[in-house]
Amino acid sequence: MSSSQLNVITTQQGVKENPQYSQQFALGEPCAFEWVYKNYFKKLYNYVYLLTADKALSEDIVQDVFLTILENKEKLVNVSNINSYLYASARNRLVSLWRNQKIKKIHLTKISAIFQRHTEVIPLLEREKVKIVSEAILSLTPRQRLIYVLTREEGWTREKISKTLQVSPFTVKNTMQNALKGIKERVSEYELCE
């Protein structure tokens, strides 16, 4: 089908709308799509580019509009003005894109704020925990504190501690268990107070 068969009226301003185009395209006329693509792609591109000032984005949006009408051509049967339909489709795609970008920006801002709050709080909490554990260790009996420090901080074995302090390994084990129990109780007291 040629452009004369589509009853297109050409003026000095450009191509005028063919009221029968939508029905012809919806019925699967390939030349109808080719005609509309050739006559509207650049116009839609310029329209979107005026709104975005982004060449790649403008081209993507216009290509998406044409891809969508090609995939859903049967819906064009009721479209009486393809010009208005195409411009509205391009505008709607752009508005949708902006809305999605705004939502993503809001979410990223919220996530950033949460992350920033947590990164500021975590070192504070870690310092606070270290302080609480240190206080708990200081509250142990001298023997519990010594065995705890030798085991946890110096890495000594139970046997080495028992030989050095001249006590049984069983005593070292019980003293260490009591020390850990005392530390846990002190830390849990703090956690209950929070």
PDB file of C-alpha atoms in Angstrom:
ATOM      1  CA  MET A   1       0.000   0.000   0.000  1.00  0.00           C
ATOM      2  CA  SER A   2       1.459   3.364  -0.989  1.00  0.00           C
ATOM      3  CA  SER A   3       0.986   6.693   0.754  1.00  0.00           C
ATOM      4  CA  SER A   4      -1.553   7.645  -1.903  1.00  0.00           C
ATOM      5  CA  GLN A   5      -3.538   4.542  -0.995  1.00  0.00           C
ATOM      6  CA  LEU A   6      -3.546   5.705   2.627  1.00  0.00           C
ATOM      7  CA  ASN A   7      -5.238   8.917   1.460  1.00  0.00           C
ATOM      8  CA  VAL A   8      -2.550  11.058   3.033  1.00  0.00           C
ATOM      9  CA  ILE A   9      -2.774  14.746   2.324  1.00  0.00           C
ATOM     10  CA  THR A  10       0.643  16.428   2.189  1.00  0.00           C
ATOM     11  CA  THR A  11       0.873  20.135   2.879  1.00  0.00           C
ATOM     12  CA  GLN A  12       3.748  22.552   3.262  1.00  0.00           C
ATOM     13  CA  GLN A  13       3.636  21.968   7.043  1.00  0.00           C
ATOM     14  CA  GLY A  14       4.006  18.225   6.666  1.00  0.00           C
ATOM     15  CA  VAL A  15       1.811  15.161   6.734  1.00  0.00           C
ATOM     16  CA  LYS A  16      -1.822  15.480   7.734  1.00  0.00           C
ATOM     17  CA  GLU A  17      -3.588  12.779   9.660  1.00  0.00           C
ATOM     18  CA  ASN A  18      -5.249   9.933   7.831  1.00  0.00           C
ATOM     19  CA  PRO A  19      -8.389   9.094   9.796  1.00  0.00           C
ATOM     20  CA  GLN A  20      -8.381   5.523   8.454  1.00  0.00           C
ATOM     21  CA  TYR A  21      -4.756   4.801   9.399  1.00  0.00           C
ATOM     22  CA  SER A  22      -5.453   3.195  12.785  1.00  0.00           C
ATOM     23  CA  GLN A  23      -7.885   0.695  11.352  1.00  0.00           C
ATOM     24  CA  GLN A  24      -5.536  -0.199   8.472  1.00  0.00           C
ATOM     25  CA  PHE A  25      -2.614  -0.675  10.825  1.00  0.00           C
ATOM     26  CA  ALA A  26      -4.731  -2.638  13.316  1.00  0.00           C
ATOM     27  CA  LEU A  27      -5.745  -4.963  10.499  1.00  0.00           C
ATOM     28  CA  GLY A  28      -2.066  -5.783   9.941  1.00  0.00           C
ATOM     29  CA  GLU A  29      -1.168  -3.545   7.020  1.00  0.00           C
ATOM     30  CA  PRO A  30       2.682  -3.393   7.227  1.00  0.00           C
ATOM     31  CA  CYS A  31       2.938  -0.343   4.979  1.00  0.00           C
ATOM     32  CA  ALA A  32       0.730   1.575   7.395  1.00  0.00           C
ATOM     33  CA  PHE A  33       3.222   1.047  10.213  1.00  0.00           C
ATOM     34  CA  GLU A  34       6.142   1.928   7.956  1.00  0.00           C
ATOM     35  CA  TRP A  35       4.403   5.125   6.895  1.00  0.00           C
ATOM     36  CA  VAL A  36       3.639   6.216  10.457  1.00  0.00           C
ATOM     37  CA  TYR A  37       7.165   5.367  11.592  1.00  0.00           C
ATOM     38  CA  LYS A  38       8.768   7.407   8.805  1.00  0.00           C
ATOM     39  CA  ASN A  39       6.431  10.344   9.329  1.00  0.00           C
ATOM     40  CA  TYR A  40       6.377  10.504  13.135  1.00  0.00           C
ATOM     41  CA  PHE A  41       9.650   9.150  14.501  1.00  0.00           C
ATOM     42  CA  LYS A  42      11.625  12.384  14.056  1.00  0.00           C
ATOM     43  CA  LYS A  43       8.734  14.538  15.260  1.00  0.00           C
ATOM     44  CA  LEU A  44       8.264  12.469  18.407  1.00  0.00           C
ATOM     45  CA  TYR A  45      12.004  12.380  18.972  1.00  0.00           C
ATOM     46  CA  ASN A  46      12.214  16.191  18.777  1.00  0.00           C
ATOM     47  CA  TYR A  47       9.233  16.529  21.116  1.00  0.00           C
ATOM     48  CA  VAL A  48      10.749  14.214  23.744  1.00  0.00           C
ATOM     49  CA  TYR A  49      14.192  15.774  23.305  1.00  0.00           C
ATOM     50  CA  LEU A  50      12.730  19.213  24.058  1.00  0.00           C
ATOM     51  CA  LEU A  51      11.449  17.807  27.340  1.00  0.00           C
ATOM     52  CA  THR A  52      14.519  15.784  28.326  1.00  0.00           C
ATOM     53  CA  ALA A  53      17.555  17.291  26.571  1.00  0.00           C
ATOM     54  CA  ASP A  54      18.869  13.726  26.428  1.00  0.00           C
ATOM     55  CA  LYS A  55      19.387  12.209  22.977  1.00  0.00           C
ATOM     56  CA  ALA A  56      19.700   8.586  24.059  1.00  0.00           C
ATOM     57  CA  LEU A  57      16.711   8.778  26.402  1.00  0.00           C
ATOM     58  CA  SER A  58      14.602  10.500  23.727  1.00  0.00           C
ATOM     59  CA  GLU A  59      15.419   7.814  21.198  1.00  0.00           C
ATOM     60  CA  ASP A  60      14.691   5.035  23.710  1.00  0.00           C
ATOM     61  CA  ILE A  61      11.299   6.501  24.600  1.00  0.00           C
ATOM     62  CA  VAL A  62      10.252   6.964  20.963  1.00  0.00           C
ATOM     63  CA  GLN A  63      11.408   3.468  20.028  1.00  0.00           C
ATOM     64  CA  ASP A  64       9.483   2.119  23.000  1.00  0.00           C
ATOM     65  CA  VAL A  65       6.346   3.926  21.835  1.00  0.00           C
ATOM     66  CA  PHE A  66       6.630   2.411  18.348  1.00  0.00           C
ATOM     67  CA  LEU A  67       7.414  -1.026  19.715  1.00  0.00           C
ATOM     68  CA  THR A  68       4.356  -0.853  21.953  1.00  0.00           C
ATOM     69  CA  ILE A  69       2.001   0.157  19.138  1.00  0.00           C
ATOM     70  CA  LEU A  70       3.460  -2.574  16.938  1.00  0.00           C
ATOM     71  CA  GLU A  71       2.892  -5.182  19.665  1.00  0.00           C
ATOM     72  CA  ASN A  72      -0.614  -3.892  20.447  1.00  0.00           C
ATOM     73  CA  LYS A  73      -1.782  -2.854  16.994  1.00  0.00           C
ATOM     74  CA  GLU A  74      -5.242  -4.384  17.479  1.00  0.00           C
ATOM     75  CA  LYS A  75      -5.958  -1.741  20.139  1.00  0.00           C
ATOM     76  CA  LEU A  76      -5.537   0.992  17.529  1.00  0.00           C
ATOM     77  CA  VAL A  77      -8.834   0.145  15.826  1.00  0.00           C
ATOM     78  CA  ASN A  78     -10.596   2.721  17.996  1.00  0.00           C
ATOM     79  CA  VAL A  79      -7.917   5.411  17.650  1.00  0.00           C
ATOM     80  CA  SER A  80      -9.194   8.191  15.424  1.00  0.00           C
ATOM     81  CA  ASN A  81      -6.167  10.486  15.641  1.00  0.00           C
ATOM     82  CA  ILE A  82      -2.835   8.670  15.462  1.00  0.00           C
ATOM     83  CA  ASN A  83      -0.921  11.937  15.839  1.00  0.00           C
ATOM     84  CA  SER A  84      -2.500  12.678  19.216  1.00  0.00           C
ATOM     85  CA  TYR A  85      -2.195   9.048  20.232  1.00  0.00           C
ATOM     86  CA  LEU A  86       1.556   8.948  19.519  1.00  0.00           C
ATOM     87  CA  TYR A  87       2.315  12.236  21.270  1.00  0.00           C
ATOM     88  CA  ALA A  88       0.228  11.225  24.274  1.00  0.00           C
ATOM     89  CA  SER A  89       2.001   7.843  24.374  1.00  0.00           C
ATOM     90  CA  ALA A  90       5.421   9.504  24.307  1.00  0.00           C
ATOM     91  CA  ARG A  91       4.398  11.984  26.996  1.00  0.00           C
ATOM     92  CA  ASN A  92       2.964   9.213  29.176  1.00  0.00           C
ATOM     93  CA  ARG A  93       6.144   7.130  28.821  1.00  0.00           C
ATOM     94  CA  LEU A  94       8.212  10.126  29.863  1.00  0.00           C
ATOM     95  CA  VAL A  95       5.980  10.931  32.839  1.00  0.00           C
ATOM     96  CA  SER A  96       6.094   7.289  33.903  1.00  0.00           C
ATOM     97  CA  LEU A  97       9.876   7.263  33.622  1.00  0.00           C
ATOM     98  CA  TRP A  98      10.170  10.461  35.667  1.00  0.00           C
ATOM     99  CA  ARG A  99       7.808   9.069  38.291  1.00  0.00           C
ATOM    100  CA  ASN A 100       9.832   5.849  38.559  1.00  0.00           C
ATOM    101  CA  GLN A 101      13.091   7.814  38.768  1.00  0.00           C
ATOM    102  CA  LYS A 102      11.609  10.028  41.473  1.00  0.00           C
ATOM    103  CA  ILE A 103      10.446   6.972  43.434  1.00  0.00           C
ATOM    104  CA  LYS A 104      13.877   5.349  43.048  1.00  0.00           C
ATOM    105  CA  LYS A 105      15.538   8.575  44.170  1.00  0.00           C
ATOM    106  CA  ILE A 106      13.272   8.756  47.221  1.00  0.00           C
ATOM    107  CA  HIS A 107      14.032   5.126  48.088  1.00  0.00           C
ATOM    108  CA  LEU A 108      17.768   5.634  47.578  1.00  0.00           C
ATOM    109  CA  THR A 109      17.645   8.747  49.758  1.00  0.00           C
ATOM    110  CA  LYS A 110      15.824   6.845  52.493  1.00  0.00           C
ATOM    111  CA  ILE A 111      18.206   3.894  52.264  1.00  0.00           C
ATOM    112  CA  SER A 112      21.190   6.247  52.334  1.00  0.00           C
ATOM    113  CA  ALA A 113      19.815   8.017  55.381  1.00  0.00           C
ATOM    114  CA  ILE A 114      19.212   4.723  57.165  1.00  0.00           C
ATOM    115  CA  PHE A 115      22.666   3.466  56.250  1.00  0.00           C
ATOM    116  CA  GLN A 116      24.259   6.717  57.375  1.00  0.00           C
ATOM    117  CA  ARG A 117      22.393   6.625  60.692  1.00  0.00           C
ATOM    118  CA  HIS A 118      23.491   3.057  61.264  1.00  0.00           C
ATOM    119  CA  THR A 119      27.097   3.701  60.333  1.00  0.00           C
ATOM    120  CA  GLU A 120      27.134   6.550  62.840  1.00  0.00           C
ATOM    121  CA  VAL A 121      25.414   4.451  65.508  1.00  0.00           C
ATOM    122  CA  ILE A 122      27.399   1.230  65.027  1.00  0.00           C
ATOM    123  CA  PRO A 123      30.762   2.631  66.148  1.00  0.00           C
ATOM    124  CA  LEU A 124      28.997   4.248  69.095  1.00  0.00           C
ATOM    125  CA  LEU A 125      27.323   0.950  69.990  1.00  0.00           C
ATOM    126  CA  GLU A 126      30.586  -0.952  69.567  1.00  0.00           C
ATOM    127  CA  ARG A 127      32.396   1.482  71.865  1.00  0.00           C
ATOM    128  CA  GLU A 128      29.541   1.167  74.347  1.00  0.00           C
ATOM    129  CA  LYS A 129      29.665  -2.650  74.202  1.00  0.00           C
ATOM    130  CA  VAL A 130      33.426  -2.669  74.674  1.00  0.00           C
ATOM    131  CA  LYS A 131      32.999  -0.378  77.672  1.00  0.00           C
ATOM    132  CA  ILE A 132      30.325  -2.631  79.191  1.00  0.00           C
ATOM    133  CA  VAL A 133      32.370  -5.805  78.666  1.00  0.00           C
ATOM    134  CA  SER A 134      35.456  -4.085  80.118  1.00  0.00           C
ATOM    135  CA  GLU A 135      33.445  -3.046  83.179  1.00  0.00           C
ATOM    136  CA  ALA A 136      32.117  -6.607  83.493  1.00  0.00           C
ATOM    137  CA  ILE A 137      35.651  -8.003  83.363  1.00  0.00           C
ATOM    138  CA  LEU A 138      36.781  -5.509  86.011  1.00  0.00           C
ATOM    139  CA  SER A 139      33.903  -6.605  88.250  1.00  0.00           C
ATOM    140  CA  LEU A 140      35.173 -10.216  88.287  1.00  0.00           C
ATOM    141  CA  THR A 141      37.114 -11.574  91.219  1.00  0.00           C
ATOM    142  CA  PRO A 142      40.896 -11.186  90.811  1.00  0.00           C
ATOM    143  CA  ARG A 143      41.344 -14.911  90.071  1.00  0.00           C
ATOM    144  CA  GLN A 144      38.459 -14.969  87.504  1.00  0.00           C
ATOM    145  CA  ARG A 145      39.832 -11.823  85.838  1.00  0.00           C
ATOM    146  CA  LEU A 146      43.343 -13.322  85.637  1.00  0.00           C
ATOM    147  CA  ILE A 147      42.157 -16.601  84.115  1.00  0.00           C
ATOM    148  CA  TYR A 148      39.845 -14.759  81.690  1.00  0.00           C
ATOM    149  CA  VAL A 149      42.631 -12.462  80.507  1.00  0.00           C
ATOM    150  CA  LEU A 150      45.124 -15.312  80.170  1.00  0.00           C
ATOM    151  CA  THR A 151      42.616 -17.429  78.209  1.00  0.00           C
ATOM    152  CA  ARG A 152      40.869 -14.876  76.015  1.00  0.00           C
ATOM    153  CA  GLU A 153      43.422 -12.151  75.540  1.00  0.00           C
ATOM    154  CA  GLU A 154      46.728 -14.017  75.848  1.00  0.00           C
ATOM    155  CA  GLY A 155      45.510 -17.274  74.276  1.00  0.00           C
ATOM    156  CA  TRP A 156      46.897 -19.545  76.958  1.00  0.00           C
ATOM    157  CA  THR A 157      45.644 -23.123  77.211  1.00  0.00           C
ATOM    158  CA  ARG A 158      43.968 -24.521  80.305  1.00  0.00           C
ATOM    159  CA  GLU A 159      47.021 -26.718  80.965  1.00  0.00           C
ATOM    160  CA  LYS A 160      49.476 -23.828  80.753  1.00  0.00           C
ATOM    161  CA  ILE A 161      47.362 -21.740  83.143  1.00  0.00           C
ATOM    162  CA  SER A 162      47.028 -24.641  85.608  1.00  0.00           C
ATOM    163  CA  LYS A 163      50.831 -25.211  85.623  1.00  0.00           C
ATOM    164  CA  THR A 164      51.610 -21.490  85.966  1.00  0.00           C
ATOM    165  CA  LEU A 165      49.059 -20.854  88.758  1.00  0.00           C
ATOM    166  CA  GLN A 166      49.631 -24.286  90.299  1.00  0.00           C
ATOM    167  CA  VAL A 167      45.939 -25.233  90.229  1.00  0.00           C
ATOM    168  CA  SER A 168      44.139 -28.128  88.560  1.00  0.00           C
ATOM    169  CA  PRO A 169      42.838 -27.807  84.973  1.00  0.00           C
ATOM    170  CA  PHE A 170      39.374 -28.487  86.403  1.00  0.00           C
ATOM    171  CA  THR A 171      39.699 -25.392  88.636  1.00  0.00           C
ATOM    172  CA  VAL A 172      40.763 -23.312  85.632  1.00  0.00           C
ATOM    173  CA  LYS A 173      37.741 -24.586  83.686  1.00  0.00           C
ATOM    174  CA  ASN A 174      35.270 -23.840  86.523  1.00  0.00           C
ATOM    175  CA  THR A 175      36.802 -20.416  87.187  1.00  0.00           C
ATOM    176  CA  MET A 176      36.573 -19.541  83.487  1.00  0.00           C
ATOM    177  CA  GLN A 177      32.936 -20.705  83.320  1.00  0.00           C
ATOM    178  CA  ASN A 178      32.098 -18.561  86.371  1.00  0.00           C
ATOM    179  CA  ALA A 179      33.927 -15.593  84.821  1.00  0.00           C
ATOM    180  CA  LEU A 180      31.937 -15.926  81.564  1.00  0.00           C
ATOM    181  CA  LYS A 181      28.706 -16.298  83.529  1.00  0.00           C
ATOM    182  CA  GLY A 182      29.515 -13.102  85.472  1.00  0.00           C
ATOM    183  CA  ILE A 183      30.303 -11.188  82.251  1.00  0.00           C
ATOM    184  CA  LYS A 184      27.077 -12.379  80.598  1.00  0.00           C
ATOM    185  CA  GLU A 185      25.036 -11.322  83.614  1.00  0.00           C
ATOM    186  CA  ARG A 186      26.578  -7.829  83.591  1.00  0.00           C
ATOM    187  CA  VAL A 187      26.034  -7.433  79.855  1.00  0.00           C
ATOM    188  CA  SER A 188      22.436  -8.688  80.071  1.00  0.00           C
ATOM    189  CA  GLU A 189      21.745  -6.213  82.890  1.00  0.00           C
ATOM    190  CA  TYR A 190      22.794  -3.447  80.538  1.00  0.00           C
ATOM    191  CA  GLU A 191      20.685  -4.804  77.674  1.00  0.00           C
ATOM    192  CA  LEU A 192      17.618  -4.971  79.943  1.00  0.00           C
ATOM    193  CA  CYS A 193      18.139  -1.327  80.897  1.00  0.00           C
ATOM    194  CA  GLU A 194      18.097  -0.167  77.258  1.00  0.00           C
TER     195      GLU A 194
END
